Amino acid sequence: MTARGHGRLATVLTTLAILTGACAPAAGPVPAASPAAGGGAVPSAAPVRGGTLVFAIWQEPTTLLPIYANQVVAGVVGQVVTEGLVRTANDGSYVPQLAKQVPTLANGGVKLSADGTRMDVTYELLPDVKWSDGTPFTSADVKFTWETFLKDPKVVTREGYDQIESIDTPSPTTVVLHYKRIYGPYLTRFTGLIPKSMEKEGDLSKSKYNFQPVGTGPFVISEFVAADHITAERNPSYRVKDRPYLDKIVFRSVPSREAAVAQLKAGEVDGMWNLLEAQTPDLEKDANIRIIATPGPSVERLELNHVKNADPADPSVPHPVLGELAMRRALNLATPKQQMIDKLLFGKAKVGTSPVSQGWASPKGLSQESYDPKQAGAVLDQAGWVKGADGIRAKNGVRAAITITTTTGDKVREQVEQILIDEWKQIGVELSIKNQPSAVLLSGSWSAGDPRKRGSFDIVMYASSPAIDPHSVISQRYTSANIPTAANGGNGQNYTRFKNAEADAAIAEAGASVDQAKRAELYAKALKLLNDDVAIIWLYDRQNIDALRANVSGAQGNVWQNITWSAADWSIRK
């Protein structure tokens, strides 16, 4: 069913039946640390109770509240504290977390209006669950989370939550979501809940909960020392008996991946997050270290600002260099993606083709033009960009000089920047580096000055990872309604300022359908338009690669979640 076919109830029923097969409920409640839903090798040694595990992170979260969190590292840390109604298993299916089952049409959790234009979704919640402060978890907390997403101007996104007209709480363990219309990716919402007890705080972004959130997960943040460490201690209110095994996880802040690797090899830390492919060959030789690698949805990219670099940027003023399609196309043609993979990543990655590299919505056959610097030069010649005496091109008095920004402390990204400086200079484009800490570049906050939000950048390099249902990411990042501006308070994540009415329509239609095959076609259409515009240069598809000392057991990889999803099952032998 699509937005144009709301009256065809029989079609809706058929397509929702397809959805029920993709999201079949588990037989009963599955705890967050259930090993059955994960992937990767697990040591056979019996778990040991107690102890402290030190885990290196080379970026620092700007917040741990799920309503604000935008960095991957915030999920790595926050995931041991906060939980949602459902989560994603390694195979891409949904399994219950704080809900008793995954609501579908087949089990009565999803109901359609008589005319097939609206939907209600009912979640039955696990009973006797407590927040880490000892208060009961109830349906009122789900409703409060929704209200906060709608009211708080600083939330990372309202996508999906703004499709809910109202919420009923007929009992403490029953919550009914009344959607304004059919919303296909409904299971992607409420993946990080907050308690109604926070209501008294007012501005949550200025409260203690910003760094010490109350959650229902296996651990509680007891200490957050900026630029040093974050301590997570066992949650005495955790609902799963005898979990977690560990007393504490200490997330140690280190300046770079390379520093984390050195500490891991020396035994100064017990694990680390987010290795690069290039770092695995050496570690694989060390019998004291175990690599956990899974295919991942993360895609490294270069996002090109379509509008003039300013703080804040005006969406109506084109970028003097990157605002021209010929220039964006030439930069892609002059980017040696496969050579970067071979040289920097030991060939352990694939050239990127779209923001959706995994799962049912990954578009087949989509690609960008391959490396061809000669053709890049010809494109610029034809577009009227003329080389000057210094070899740098200019057009109408505008010099082809731009900046690139990525996260500090990332050696491979810095190497990519150097390659781009050399390659792009050959076609007459001058590139300079302006890197920033992750806490600044990836804060996701307009008020905190995230340059992507405010448009104060030329090109930014980073990676992002959509969920198994990519609608939220695609809608937030590639529709014109989600261009952050001063007028909308910086809401939205369309950082390139890409605008295409046809893409907007395709994405909206996909979100209003529950026909998975049809949705995949519509996303593919929109992403092809994005590629035709060369709004983003897709560098390579990342793996999820983490490493732990061999005396750590219970950790499991998951395509769709960070390594800490299984933290309740972690144990360590000293």
Coordinates of C-alpha atoms in Angstrom, one line a residue, residues 146-483:
W146 CA 7.1 10.6 23.0
E147 CA 6.0 14.0 24.4
T148 CA 9.7 14.9 25.0
F149 CA 10.6 14.2 21.4
L150 CA 7.8 16.5 20.2
K151 CA 8.4 19.3 22.7
D152 CA 12.1 19.5 23.3
P153 CA 13.8 21.6 20.5
K154 CA 17.1 19.9 21.1
V155 CA 16.2 16.3 20.3
V156 CA 18.2 14.7 17.6
T157 CA 15.1 14.0 15.4
R158 CA 11.3 14.0 15.6
E159 CA 11.1 11.6 12.7
G160 CA 8.3 9.0 13.2
Y161 CA 7.3 10.5 16.6
D162 CA 5.6 13.3 14.8
Q163 CA 3.5 10.8 13.0
I164 CA 1.8 9.8 16.2
E165 CA -1.4 11.7 16.9
S166 CA -1.9 10.6 20.5
I167 CA -1.0 7.9 23.0
D168 CA -3.3 6.1 25.4
T169 CA -2.1 4.3 28.6
P170 CA -5.0 2.1 29.6
S171 CA -2.9 0.3 32.1
P172 CA 0.7 0.6 33.5
T173 CA 1.8 -2.2 31.2
T174 CA -0.2 -1.3 28.1
V175 CA 0.5 1.6 25.7
V176 CA -1.4 2.3 22.5
L177 CA 0.1 4.5 19.8
H178 CA -2.5 6.2 17.5
Y179 CA -0.8 7.1 14.2
K180 CA -2.1 9.8 12.0
R181 CA -1.5 7.6 8.9
I182 CA 0.2 4.4 7.9
Y183 CA 3.8 4.5 9.1
G184 CA 5.8 1.5 7.9
P185 CA 8.9 1.9 10.1
Y186 CA 7.0 2.1 13.4
L187 CA 9.3 -0.5 15.0
T188 CA 12.3 1.8 14.7
R189 CA 10.9 4.3 17.2
F190 CA 11.2 4.1 21.0
T191 CA 14.6 2.4 20.9
G192 CA 15.8 4.5 23.8
L193 CA 13.4 5.4 26.6
I194 CA 13.6 7.9 29.3
P195 CA 11.6 7.9 32.6
K196 CA 8.7 10.4 33.4
S197 CA 10.5 11.1 36.7
M198 CA 12.8 13.3 34.6
E199 CA 9.9 15.7 33.9
K200 CA 10.7 17.8 36.9
E201 CA 14.1 18.7 35.6
G202 CA 12.8 21.0 32.9
D203 CA 15.6 21.4 30.3
L204 CA 17.1 17.9 30.3
S205 CA 20.1 19.0 28.3
K206 CA 21.3 21.0 31.3
S207 CA 20.5 18.3 33.9
K208 CA 22.7 15.7 35.4
Y209 CA 20.9 13.1 33.4
N210 CA 22.6 14.3 30.3
F211 CA 25.7 12.4 31.4
Q212 CA 24.2 10.1 34.0
P213 CA 20.9 8.9 32.5
V214 CA 18.4 6.7 34.3
G215 CA 17.9 3.5 32.4
T216 CA 16.6 -0.1 32.6
G217 CA 19.8 -1.7 31.3
P218 CA 22.4 -3.8 33.0
F219 CA 24.6 -0.9 34.1
V220 CA 24.3 2.6 35.6
I221 CA 26.7 5.5 34.9
S222 CA 28.2 6.4 38.2
E223 CA 30.9 8.8 37.0
F224 CA 31.6 10.8 33.9
V225 CA 34.9 12.6 33.9
A226 CA 35.4 14.5 30.6
A227 CA 38.4 13.5 28.6
D228 CA 39.3 10.8 31.0
H229 CA 36.8 8.0 31.7
I230 CA 33.1 7.0 32.1
T231 CA 32.3 4.4 34.8
A232 CA 29.3 2.1 34.4
E233 CA 28.5 0.0 37.5
R234 CA 26.2 -3.0 37.9
N235 CA 22.5 -1.9 38.0
P236 CA 21.0 -3.6 41.1
S237 CA 17.5 -3.1 39.7
Y238 CA 18.3 -5.0 36.4
R239 CA 15.4 -7.3 35.6
V240 CA 17.5 -10.3 34.4
K241 CA 18.6 -12.5 37.2
D242 CA 22.3 -12.9 37.8
R243 CA 23.2 -10.3 35.2
P244 CA 25.4 -8.5 34.5
Y245 CA 28.4 -10.6 35.4
L246 CA 30.8 -7.6 35.7
D247 CA 30.9 -5.2 38.6
K248 CA 32.0 -2.3 36.4
I249 CA 32.9 -1.3 32.9
V250 CA 35.2 1.7 32.7
F251 CA 35.2 3.4 29.3
R252 CA 38.6 5.0 29.1
S253 CA 39.0 8.0 26.8
V254 CA 42.1 7.8 24.6
P255 CA 43.3 10.3 22.0
S256 CA 43.2 8.0 19.0
R257 CA 42.5 4.5 17.7
E258 CA 46.3 4.0 17.5
A259 CA 46.6 4.8 21.2
A260 CA 43.8 2.3 22.0
V261 CA 45.5 -0.4 20.0
A262 CA 48.8 0.2 21.8
Q263 CA 47.0 -0.1 25.2
L264 CA 45.1 -3.2 24.2
K265 CA 48.4 -4.9 23.1
A266 CA 50.0 -3.9 26.4
G267 CA 47.1 -5.2 28.4
E268 CA 46.4 -1.7 29.8
V269 CA 42.8 -2.0 28.5
D270 CA 40.7 -5.1 28.1
G271 CA 38.9 -4.1 24.9
M272 CA 38.4 -1.4 22.4
W273 CA 35.7 -0.1 20.0
N274 CA 35.8 0.5 16.3
L275 CA 39.0 -0.9 14.8
L276 CA 39.9 -0.1 11.2
E277 CA 40.3 -2.9 8.7
A278 CA 44.0 -1.9 8.4
Q279 CA 44.6 -2.5 12.1
T280 CA 43.4 -6.1 12.1
P281 CA 46.3 -8.0 10.4
D282 CA 48.7 -7.2 13.2
L283 CA 46.3 -7.9 16.0
E284 CA 45.2 -11.2 14.5
K285 CA 48.7 -12.5 15.1
D286 CA 48.4 -11.8 18.9
A287 CA 47.0 -14.9 20.7
N288 CA 46.1 -12.6 23.6
I289 CA 43.6 -10.6 21.5
R290 CA 40.3 -11.6 19.9
I291 CA 38.9 -9.7 17.0
I292 CA 35.1 -9.6 16.6
A293 CA 34.2 -8.6 13.1
T294 CA 30.8 -8.5 11.5
P295 CA 29.4 -7.0 8.2
G296 CA 28.3 -3.5 9.2
P297 CA 25.9 -0.9 7.9
S298 CA 28.4 1.9 8.4
V299 CA 29.4 3.8 5.3
E300 CA 32.4 6.2 5.1
R301 CA 31.6 9.2 3.0
L302 CA 32.4 12.8 1.9
E303 CA 29.4 15.1 2.2
L304 CA 29.5 18.1 0.0
N305 CA 27.8 21.3 1.1
H306 CA 25.5 22.6 -1.7
V307 CA 25.2 26.1 -0.1
K308 CA 27.7 28.8 0.8
N309 CA 29.8 28.0 3.9
A310 CA 28.5 30.3 6.6
D311 CA 27.4 30.2 10.3
P312 CA 24.5 29.7 9.8
A313 CA 24.3 29.0 6.1
D314 CA 21.6 30.4 4.0
P315 CA 19.9 27.5 2.0
S316 CA 19.1 29.9 -0.8
V317 CA 22.7 30.9 -1.5
P318 CA 24.6 28.3 -3.6
H319 CA 28.2 27.3 -2.6
P320 CA 30.5 29.2 -5.0
V321 CA 32.5 26.0 -5.8
L322 CA 30.5 23.0 -4.7
G323 CA 27.2 24.4 -5.7
E324 CA 27.9 23.3 -9.3
L325 CA 27.2 19.7 -10.3
A326 CA 30.1 19.6 -12.7
M327 CA 32.5 20.3 -9.8
R328 CA 30.9 17.7 -7.5
R329 CA 31.1 15.2 -10.4
A330 CA 34.7 16.0 -11.1
L331 CA 35.7 15.5 -7.4
N332 CA 34.1 12.1 -7.4
L333 CA 35.9 11.1 -10.6
A334 CA 39.2 12.2 -9.0
T335 CA 38.7 10.2 -5.8
P336 CA 40.6 6.8 -6.0
K337 CA 38.3 4.8 -3.7
Q338 CA 39.6 1.3 -4.5
Q339 CA 43.2 2.4 -4.3
M340 CA 42.4 3.9 -0.8
I341 CA 40.9 0.6 0.2
D342 CA 43.8 -1.4 -1.1
K343 CA 46.5 0.9 0.4
L344 CA 44.9 2.0 3.7
L345 CA 42.5 -0.8 4.6
F346 CA 44.5 -3.9 3.2
G347 CA 41.7 -4.5 0.7
K348 CA 39.2 -5.4 3.6
A349 CA 36.4 -3.2 2.5
K350 CA 34.1 -2.5 -0.5
V351 CA 33.7 0.7 -2.5
G352 CA 30.6 2.5 -1.2
T353 CA 27.6 3.0 -3.4
S354 CA 24.8 4.4 -1.2
P355 CA 24.1 5.1 2.5
V356 CA 22.3 1.7 2.8
S357 CA 24.9 -1.1 2.4
Q358 CA 23.1 -3.9 4.3
G359 CA 19.6 -5.4 4.6
W360 CA 16.5 -5.5 2.6
A361 CA 16.6 -1.8 1.6
S362 CA 20.1 -1.9 0.2
P363 CA 19.7 -0.8 -3.5
K364 CA 21.0 -3.3 -6.1
G365 CA 23.1 -2.1 -9.0
L366 CA 23.5 1.5 -7.7
S367 CA 27.0 3.0 -8.2
Q368 CA 28.9 6.2 -8.8
E369 CA 31.4 6.9 -11.6
S370 CA 34.7 5.2 -11.2
Y371 CA 38.1 6.8 -10.7
D372 CA 39.0 8.7 -13.9
P373 CA 41.1 11.9 -13.3
K374 CA 41.4 12.6 -17.0
Q375 CA 37.6 12.7 -17.3
A376 CA 37.4 14.8 -14.2
G377 CA 39.6 17.4 -15.8
A378 CA 37.6 17.3 -19.0
V379 CA 34.4 17.9 -17.0
L380 CA 35.8 21.0 -15.4
D381 CA 37.2 22.2 -18.7
Q382 CA 33.8 21.9 -20.3
A383 CA 32.1 23.7 -17.3
G384 CA 34.5 26.7 -17.7
W385 CA 36.8 26.1 -14.7
V386 CA 40.1 27.4 -16.0
K387 CA 43.5 26.6 -14.5
G388 CA 45.6 29.5 -13.3
A389 CA 49.4 29.9 -13.2
D390 CA 49.5 27.9 -9.9
G391 CA 47.5 25.1 -11.4
I392 CA 44.3 25.8 -9.4
R393 CA 41.2 26.5 -11.4
A394 CA 38.9 29.5 -11.2
K395 CA 35.6 30.5 -12.7
N396 CA 33.9 34.0 -12.7
G397 CA 36.5 35.2 -10.2
V398 CA 36.0 32.3 -7.8
R399 CA 39.0 30.1 -7.0
A400 CA 38.4 26.3 -6.7
A401 CA 39.7 26.3 -3.1
I402 CA 37.8 24.3 -0.5
T403 CA 38.3 22.8 3.0
I404 CA 37.7 19.3 4.3
T405 CA 36.8 18.5 7.9
T406 CA 36.8 15.2 9.8
T407 CA 37.3 14.0 13.3
T408 CA 40.7 14.5 15.0
G409 CA 42.6 11.5 16.2
D410 CA 41.7 9.3 13.2
K411 CA 44.9 8.3 11.3
V412 CA 43.2 6.7 8.3
R413 CA 40.9 9.6 7.8
E414 CA 43.9 11.9 7.9
Q415 CA 45.6 9.7 5.3
V416 CA 42.5 9.9 3.1
E417 CA 42.7 13.7 3.4
Q418 CA 46.3 13.7 2.2
I419 CA 45.4 11.5 -0.7
L420 CA 42.6 13.8 -1.7
I421 CA 44.8 16.9 -1.4
D422 CA 47.2 15.3 -3.9
E423 CA 44.6 13.8 -6.3
W424 CA 42.4 16.9 -6.4
K425 CA 45.3 19.2 -7.0
Q426 CA 46.1 17.3 -10.1
I427 CA 42.7 18.3 -11.5
G428 CA 43.0 21.9 -10.4
V429 CA 41.2 22.0 -7.0
E430 CA 42.9 23.2 -3.8
L431 CA 42.0 21.3 -0.7
S432 CA 42.9 22.3 2.8
I433 CA 42.3 20.5 6.1
K434 CA 40.2 21.9 9.0
N435 CA 39.7 18.9 11.4
Q436 CA 37.7 19.1 14.7
P437 CA 37.1 16.9 17.7
S438 CA 34.2 14.4 17.4
A439 CA 32.4 16.2 20.3
V440 CA 32.3 19.3 18.1
L441 CA 31.9 17.9 14.6
L442 CA 29.4 15.2 15.4
S443 CA 27.5 16.7 18.3
G444 CA 24.3 16.8 16.3
S445 CA 23.4 20.0 18.1
W446 CA 22.6 23.4 16.5
S447 CA 23.2 25.2 19.8
A448 CA 26.5 23.5 20.3
G449 CA 27.7 24.6 16.9
D450 CA 27.9 21.3 15.0
P451 CA 29.2 22.7 11.6
R452 CA 27.1 20.1 9.7
K453 CA 23.9 21.5 11.3
R454 CA 24.9 25.1 10.8
G455 CA 26.3 24.6 7.3
S456 CA 29.7 26.1 8.2
F457 CA 31.8 23.6 6.2
D458 CA 32.7 22.7 2.6
I459 CA 33.2 19.0 2.8
V460 CA 32.9 16.8 5.9
M461 CA 34.1 13.2 6.1
Y462 CA 32.5 10.7 8.6
A463 CA 30.5 7.5 8.7
S464 CA 26.9 6.8 9.7
S465 CA 25.0 3.5 10.2
P466 CA 21.3 3.2 9.4
A467 CA 19.1 0.7 11.2
I468 CA 17.6 -2.4 9.4
D469 CA 14.7 -0.1 8.5
P470 CA 16.5 2.9 7.0
H471 CA 13.6 5.3 6.7
S472 CA 14.5 7.6 9.6
V473 CA 18.0 8.0 8.2
I474 CA 17.0 8.5 4.6
S475 CA 14.1 10.9 5.5
Q476 CA 16.2 12.9 7.9
R477 CA 19.3 13.2 5.8
Y478 CA 18.0 13.5 2.2
T479 CA 14.7 15.3 2.2
S480 CA 14.4 19.1 1.7
A481 CA 12.1 19.5 4.7
N482 CA 15.0 18.3 6.9
I483 CA 17.6 21.0 6.0

